[in-house]
PDB file of C-alpha atoms in Angstrom:
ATOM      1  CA  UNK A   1      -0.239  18.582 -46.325  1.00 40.00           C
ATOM      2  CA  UNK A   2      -2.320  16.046 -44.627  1.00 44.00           C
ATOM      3  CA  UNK A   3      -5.995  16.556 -43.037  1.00 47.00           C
ATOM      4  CA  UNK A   4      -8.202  14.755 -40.705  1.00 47.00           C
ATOM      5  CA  UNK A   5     -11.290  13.136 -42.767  1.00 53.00           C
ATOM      6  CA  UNK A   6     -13.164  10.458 -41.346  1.00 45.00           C
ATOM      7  CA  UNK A   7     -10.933   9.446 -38.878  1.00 45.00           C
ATOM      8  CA  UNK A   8      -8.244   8.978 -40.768  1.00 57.00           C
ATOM      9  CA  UNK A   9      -5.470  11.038 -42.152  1.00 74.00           C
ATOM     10  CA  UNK A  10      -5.505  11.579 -45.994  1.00 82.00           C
ATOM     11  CA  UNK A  11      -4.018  13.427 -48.650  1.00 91.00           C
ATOM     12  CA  UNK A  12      -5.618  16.087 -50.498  1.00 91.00           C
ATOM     13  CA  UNK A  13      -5.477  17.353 -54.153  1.00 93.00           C
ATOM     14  CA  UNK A  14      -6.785  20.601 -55.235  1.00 91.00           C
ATOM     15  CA  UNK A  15      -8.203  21.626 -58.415  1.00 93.00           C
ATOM     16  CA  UNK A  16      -9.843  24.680 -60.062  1.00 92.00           C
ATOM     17  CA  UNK A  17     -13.396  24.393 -61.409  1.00 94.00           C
ATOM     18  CA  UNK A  18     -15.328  27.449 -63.142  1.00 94.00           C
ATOM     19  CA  UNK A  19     -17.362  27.646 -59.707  1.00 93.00           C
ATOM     20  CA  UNK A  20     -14.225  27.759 -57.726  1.00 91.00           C
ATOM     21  CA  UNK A  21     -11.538  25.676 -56.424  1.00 90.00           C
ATOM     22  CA  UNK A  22     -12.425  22.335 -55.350  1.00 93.00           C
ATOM     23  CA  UNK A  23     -10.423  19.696 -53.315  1.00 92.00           C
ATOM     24  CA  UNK A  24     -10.493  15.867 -53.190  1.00 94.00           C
ATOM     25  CA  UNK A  25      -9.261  14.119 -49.911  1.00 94.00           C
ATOM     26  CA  UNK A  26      -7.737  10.883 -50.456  1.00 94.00           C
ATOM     27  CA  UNK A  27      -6.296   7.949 -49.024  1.00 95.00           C
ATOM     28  CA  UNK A  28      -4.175   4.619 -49.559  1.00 94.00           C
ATOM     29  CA  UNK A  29      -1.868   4.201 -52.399  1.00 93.00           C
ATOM     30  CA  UNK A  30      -1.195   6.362 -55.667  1.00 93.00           C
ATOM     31  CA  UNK A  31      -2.000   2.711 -57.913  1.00 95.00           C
ATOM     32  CA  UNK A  32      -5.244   1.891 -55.159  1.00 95.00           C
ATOM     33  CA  UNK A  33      -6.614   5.225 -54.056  1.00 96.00           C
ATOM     34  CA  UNK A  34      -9.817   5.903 -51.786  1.00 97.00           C
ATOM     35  CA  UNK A  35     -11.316   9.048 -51.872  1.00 97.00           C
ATOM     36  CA  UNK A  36     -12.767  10.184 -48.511  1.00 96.00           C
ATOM     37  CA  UNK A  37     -14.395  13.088 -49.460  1.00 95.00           C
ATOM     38  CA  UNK A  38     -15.238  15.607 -51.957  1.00 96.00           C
ATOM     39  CA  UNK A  39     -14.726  19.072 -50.513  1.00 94.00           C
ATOM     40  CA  UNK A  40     -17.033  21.905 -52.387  1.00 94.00           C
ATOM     41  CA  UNK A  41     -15.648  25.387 -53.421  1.00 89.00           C
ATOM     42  CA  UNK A  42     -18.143  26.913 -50.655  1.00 81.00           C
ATOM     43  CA  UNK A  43     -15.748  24.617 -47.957  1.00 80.00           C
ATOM     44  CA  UNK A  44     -13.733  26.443 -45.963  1.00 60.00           C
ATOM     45  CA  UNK A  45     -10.998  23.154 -46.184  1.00 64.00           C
ATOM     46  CA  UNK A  46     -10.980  23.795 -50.410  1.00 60.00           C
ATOM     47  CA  UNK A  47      -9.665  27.084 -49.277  1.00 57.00           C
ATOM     48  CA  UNK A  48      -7.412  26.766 -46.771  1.00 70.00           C
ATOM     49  CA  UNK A  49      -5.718  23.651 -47.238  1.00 70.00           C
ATOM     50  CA  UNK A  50      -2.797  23.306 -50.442  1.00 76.00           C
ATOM     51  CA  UNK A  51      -2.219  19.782 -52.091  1.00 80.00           C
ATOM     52  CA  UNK A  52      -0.498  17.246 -51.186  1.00 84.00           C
ATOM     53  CA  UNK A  53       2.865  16.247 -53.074  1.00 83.00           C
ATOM     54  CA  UNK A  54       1.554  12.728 -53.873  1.00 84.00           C
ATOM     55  CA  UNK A  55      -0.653  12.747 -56.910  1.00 89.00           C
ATOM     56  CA  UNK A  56      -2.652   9.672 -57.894  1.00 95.00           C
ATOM     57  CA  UNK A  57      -3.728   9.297 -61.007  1.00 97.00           C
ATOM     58  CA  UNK A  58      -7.004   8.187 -60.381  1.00 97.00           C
ATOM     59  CA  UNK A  59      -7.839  10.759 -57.899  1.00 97.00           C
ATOM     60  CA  UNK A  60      -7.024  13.186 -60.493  1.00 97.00           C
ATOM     61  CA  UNK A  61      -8.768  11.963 -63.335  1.00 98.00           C
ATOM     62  CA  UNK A  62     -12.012  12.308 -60.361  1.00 98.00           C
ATOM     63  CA  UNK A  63     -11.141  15.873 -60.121  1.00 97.00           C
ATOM     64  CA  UNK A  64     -11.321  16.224 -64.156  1.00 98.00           C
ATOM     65  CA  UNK A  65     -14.129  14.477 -64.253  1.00 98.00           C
ATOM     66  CA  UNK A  66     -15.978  16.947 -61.730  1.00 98.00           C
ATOM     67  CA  UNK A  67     -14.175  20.089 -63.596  1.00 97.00           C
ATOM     68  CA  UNK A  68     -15.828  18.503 -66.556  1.00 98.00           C
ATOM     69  CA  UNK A  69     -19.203  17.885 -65.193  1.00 97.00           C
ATOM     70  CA  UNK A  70     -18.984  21.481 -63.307  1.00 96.00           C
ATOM     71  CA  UNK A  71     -18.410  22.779 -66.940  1.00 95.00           C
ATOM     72  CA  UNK A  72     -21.677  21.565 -68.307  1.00 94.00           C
ATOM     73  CA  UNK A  73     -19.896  17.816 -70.047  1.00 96.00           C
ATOM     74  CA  UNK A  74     -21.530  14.474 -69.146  1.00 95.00           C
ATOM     75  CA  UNK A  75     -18.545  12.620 -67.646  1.00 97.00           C
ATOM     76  CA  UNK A  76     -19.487   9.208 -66.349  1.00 96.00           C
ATOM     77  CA  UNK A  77     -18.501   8.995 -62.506  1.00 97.00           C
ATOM     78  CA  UNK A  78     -16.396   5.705 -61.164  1.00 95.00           C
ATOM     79  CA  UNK A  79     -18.132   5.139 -57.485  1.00 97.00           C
ATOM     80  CA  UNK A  80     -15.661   2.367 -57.073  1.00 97.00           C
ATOM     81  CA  UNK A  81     -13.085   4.879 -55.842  1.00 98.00           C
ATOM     82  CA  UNK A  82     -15.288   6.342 -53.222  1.00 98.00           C
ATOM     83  CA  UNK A  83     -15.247   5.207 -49.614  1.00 98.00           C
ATOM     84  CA  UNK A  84     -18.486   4.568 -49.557  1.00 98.00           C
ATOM     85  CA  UNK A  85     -17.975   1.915 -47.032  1.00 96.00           C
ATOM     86  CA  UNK A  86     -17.397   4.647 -44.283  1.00 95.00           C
ATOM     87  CA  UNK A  87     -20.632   5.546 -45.012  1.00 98.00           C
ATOM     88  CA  UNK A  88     -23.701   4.371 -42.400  1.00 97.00           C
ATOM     89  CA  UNK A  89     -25.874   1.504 -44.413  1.00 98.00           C
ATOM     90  CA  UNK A  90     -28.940   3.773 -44.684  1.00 98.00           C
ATOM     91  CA  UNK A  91     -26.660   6.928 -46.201  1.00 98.00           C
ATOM     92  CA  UNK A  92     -25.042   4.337 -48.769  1.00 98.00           C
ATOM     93  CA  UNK A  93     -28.069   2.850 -49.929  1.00 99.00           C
ATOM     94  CA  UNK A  94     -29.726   6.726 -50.231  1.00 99.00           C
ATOM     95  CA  UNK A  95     -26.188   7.438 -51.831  1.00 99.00           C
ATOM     96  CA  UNK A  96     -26.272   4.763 -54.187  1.00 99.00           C
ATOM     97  CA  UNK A  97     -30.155   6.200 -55.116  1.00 99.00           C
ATOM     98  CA  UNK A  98     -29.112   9.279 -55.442  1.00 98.00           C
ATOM     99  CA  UNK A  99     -25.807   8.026 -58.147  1.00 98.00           C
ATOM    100  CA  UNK A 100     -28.659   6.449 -60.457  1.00 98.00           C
ATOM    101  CA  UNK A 101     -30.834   9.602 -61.187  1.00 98.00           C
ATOM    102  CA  UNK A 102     -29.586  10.719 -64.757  1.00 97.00           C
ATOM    103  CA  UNK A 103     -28.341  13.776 -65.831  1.00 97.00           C
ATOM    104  CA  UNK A 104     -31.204  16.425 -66.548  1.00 97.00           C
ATOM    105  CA  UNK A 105     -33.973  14.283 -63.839  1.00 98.00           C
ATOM    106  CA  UNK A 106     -34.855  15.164 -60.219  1.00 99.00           C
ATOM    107  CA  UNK A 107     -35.947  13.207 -57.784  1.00 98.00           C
ATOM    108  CA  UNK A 108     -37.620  14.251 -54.365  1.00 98.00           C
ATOM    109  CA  UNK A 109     -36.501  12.556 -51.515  1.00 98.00           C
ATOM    110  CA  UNK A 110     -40.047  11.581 -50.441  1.00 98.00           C
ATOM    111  CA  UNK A 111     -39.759   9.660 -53.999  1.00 98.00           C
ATOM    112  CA  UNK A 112     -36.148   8.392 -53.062  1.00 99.00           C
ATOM    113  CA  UNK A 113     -37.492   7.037 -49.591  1.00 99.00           C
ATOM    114  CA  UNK A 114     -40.141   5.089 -50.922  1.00 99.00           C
ATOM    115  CA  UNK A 115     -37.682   3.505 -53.719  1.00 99.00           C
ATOM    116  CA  UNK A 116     -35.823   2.546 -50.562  1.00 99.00           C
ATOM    117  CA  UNK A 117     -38.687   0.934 -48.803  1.00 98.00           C
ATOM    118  CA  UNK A 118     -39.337   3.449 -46.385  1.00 98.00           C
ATOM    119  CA  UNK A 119     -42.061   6.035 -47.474  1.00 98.00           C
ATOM    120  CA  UNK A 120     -42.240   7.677 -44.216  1.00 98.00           C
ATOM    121  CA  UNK A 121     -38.288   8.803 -44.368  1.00 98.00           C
ATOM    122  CA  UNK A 122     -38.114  11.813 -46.214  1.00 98.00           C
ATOM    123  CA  UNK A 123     -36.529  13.605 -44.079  1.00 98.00           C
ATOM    124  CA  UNK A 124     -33.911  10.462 -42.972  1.00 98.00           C
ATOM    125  CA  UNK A 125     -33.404  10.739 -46.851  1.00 99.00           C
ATOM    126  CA  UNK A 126     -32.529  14.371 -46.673  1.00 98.00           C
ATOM    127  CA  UNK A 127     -30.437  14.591 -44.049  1.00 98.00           C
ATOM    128  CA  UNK A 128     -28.226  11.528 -45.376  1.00 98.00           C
ATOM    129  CA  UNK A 129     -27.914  13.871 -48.599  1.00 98.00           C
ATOM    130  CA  UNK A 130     -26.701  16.664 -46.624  1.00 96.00           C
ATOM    131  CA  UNK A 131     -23.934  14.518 -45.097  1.00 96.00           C
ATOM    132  CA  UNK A 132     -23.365  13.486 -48.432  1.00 98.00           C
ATOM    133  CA  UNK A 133     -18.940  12.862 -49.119  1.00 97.00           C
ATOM    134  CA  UNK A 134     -18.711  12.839 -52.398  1.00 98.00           C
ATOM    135  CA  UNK A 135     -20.915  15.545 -54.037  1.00 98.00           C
ATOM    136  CA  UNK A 136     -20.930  15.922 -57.583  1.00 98.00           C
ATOM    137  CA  UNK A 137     -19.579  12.502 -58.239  1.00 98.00           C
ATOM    138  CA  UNK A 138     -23.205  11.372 -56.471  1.00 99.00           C
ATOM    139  CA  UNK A 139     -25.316  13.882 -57.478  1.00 98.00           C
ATOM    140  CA  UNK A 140     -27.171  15.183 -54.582  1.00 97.00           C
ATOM    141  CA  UNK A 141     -28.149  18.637 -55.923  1.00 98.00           C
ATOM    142  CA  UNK A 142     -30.690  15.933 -58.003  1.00 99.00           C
ATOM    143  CA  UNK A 143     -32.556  15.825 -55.107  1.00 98.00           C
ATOM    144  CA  UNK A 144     -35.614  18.397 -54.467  1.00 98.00           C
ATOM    145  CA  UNK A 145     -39.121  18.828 -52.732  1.00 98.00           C
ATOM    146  CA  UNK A 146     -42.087  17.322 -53.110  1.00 98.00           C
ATOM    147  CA  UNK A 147     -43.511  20.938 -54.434  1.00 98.00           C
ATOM    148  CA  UNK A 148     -40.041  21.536 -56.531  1.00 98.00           C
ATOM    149  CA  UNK A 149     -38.639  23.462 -53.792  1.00 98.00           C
ATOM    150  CA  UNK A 150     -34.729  23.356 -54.260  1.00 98.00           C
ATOM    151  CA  UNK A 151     -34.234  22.044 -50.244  1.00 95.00           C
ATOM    152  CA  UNK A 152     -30.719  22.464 -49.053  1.00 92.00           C
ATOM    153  CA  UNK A 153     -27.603  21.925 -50.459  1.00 96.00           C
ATOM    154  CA  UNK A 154     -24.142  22.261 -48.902  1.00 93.00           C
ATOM    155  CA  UNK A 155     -22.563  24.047 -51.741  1.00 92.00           C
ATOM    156  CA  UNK A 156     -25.411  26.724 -51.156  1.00 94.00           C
ATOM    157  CA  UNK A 157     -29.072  26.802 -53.097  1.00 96.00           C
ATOM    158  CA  UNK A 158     -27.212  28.995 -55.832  1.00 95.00           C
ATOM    159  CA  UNK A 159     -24.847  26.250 -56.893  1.00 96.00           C
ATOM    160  CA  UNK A 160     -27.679  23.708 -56.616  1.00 98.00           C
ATOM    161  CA  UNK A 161     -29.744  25.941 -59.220  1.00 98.00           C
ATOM    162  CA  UNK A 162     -27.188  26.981 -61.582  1.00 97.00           C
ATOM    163  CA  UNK A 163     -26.079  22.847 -61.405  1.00 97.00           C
ATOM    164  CA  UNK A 164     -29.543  21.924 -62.294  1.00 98.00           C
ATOM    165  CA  UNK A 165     -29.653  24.417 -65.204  1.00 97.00           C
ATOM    166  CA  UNK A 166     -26.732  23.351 -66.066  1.00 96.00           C
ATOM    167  CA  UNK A 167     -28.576  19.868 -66.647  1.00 97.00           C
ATOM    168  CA  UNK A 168     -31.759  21.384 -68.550  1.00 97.00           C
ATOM    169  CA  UNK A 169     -34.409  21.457 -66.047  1.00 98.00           C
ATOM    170  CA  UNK A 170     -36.276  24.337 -65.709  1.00 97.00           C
ATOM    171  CA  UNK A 171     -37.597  26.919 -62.954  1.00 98.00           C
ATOM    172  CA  UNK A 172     -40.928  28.363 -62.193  1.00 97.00           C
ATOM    173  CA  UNK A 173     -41.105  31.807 -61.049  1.00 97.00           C
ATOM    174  CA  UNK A 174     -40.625  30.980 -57.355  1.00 96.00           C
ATOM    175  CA  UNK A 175     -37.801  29.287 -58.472  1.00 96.00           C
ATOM    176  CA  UNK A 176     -39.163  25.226 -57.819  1.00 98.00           C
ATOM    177  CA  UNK A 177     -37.926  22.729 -60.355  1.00 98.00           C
ATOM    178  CA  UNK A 178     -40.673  21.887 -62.844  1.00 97.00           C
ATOM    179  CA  UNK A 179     -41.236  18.502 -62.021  1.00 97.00           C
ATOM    180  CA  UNK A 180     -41.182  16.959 -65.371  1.00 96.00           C
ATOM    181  CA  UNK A 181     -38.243  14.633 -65.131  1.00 95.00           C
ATOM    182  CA  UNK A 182     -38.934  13.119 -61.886  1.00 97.00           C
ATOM    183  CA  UNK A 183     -37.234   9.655 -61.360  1.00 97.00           C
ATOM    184  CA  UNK A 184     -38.660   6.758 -59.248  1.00 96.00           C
TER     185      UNK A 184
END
């Protein structure tokens, strides 16, 4: 089956993860493919919609990768087979940000708008986050508040907490990141 992402029509592969099944829409070849976006377990789509007969390898070695990463490993994410050129300039370059924090560091998106340039766009940082395609592989849920406040998330503020256990940080008893792996 075939779904509508981004304007065009892709395929989609569908895997399980130990927070739920997860599904990958993808486009051009099996040898060249382009993943258009990465569809969370909370997505109605990852629900609803079964996988396509055409399997690319790449696209599932992604979606091992992300079971991997989902299952506390450190897998090292390929951006080059993300369509990040559908992205708008400003999301890429908050995108591409985002992809450098490491594993087990925050970053608040006040922080992440200055890096860019632009101190006064925390909030144009944010909301390019929560439009972010391709969670997990860029790590979004890396992102808090300037106080440690978790923010949004699109896979809900539960996934973005247990992800960020997952990754060693630790809580205060409001539940705000300690902020002592901040990058940028």
């Amino acid at each position: 089956m075939t779904i509508s992402v981004m304007s065009s029509t892709a395929q989609v592969f569908r895997f399980a993860t130990v927070f739920g099944e997860m599904c990958l829409a993808w486009e051009g070849t099996t040898a060249d493919p382009r993943v258009m976006r990465i569809f969370l377990p909370k997505d109605a789509v990852a629900v609803r919609v079964p996988s396509s007969p055409i399997i690319s390898p790449a696209v599932a070695e992604l979606g091992a990768r992300i079971q991997a990463f989902l299952a506390g490993e450190a897998p090292v994410f390929d951006l080059g087979i993300l369509a990040l050129d559908h992205c708008r300039d400003f999301q890429r370059q908050v995108l591409l940000a985002e992809a450098a924090i490491p594993r087990g560091w925050v970053s608040t998106y006040g922080r992440i708008a200055a890096h860019l340039g632009v101190p006064s766009a925390s909030r144009a940082v944010g909301n390019a986050l929560a439009q972010n395609p391709f969670p997990i592989a860029i790590p979004c849920h890396r992102a808090v508040r300037a106080n440690g406040a978790l923010g949004g998330y699109q896979g809900g503020l539960a996934l973005k907490h247990s992800l960020l256990t997952t990754e060693g940080l630790t809580f205060d008893a409001q539940g705000r990141v300690l902020l002592t792996q901040v990058w940028y």
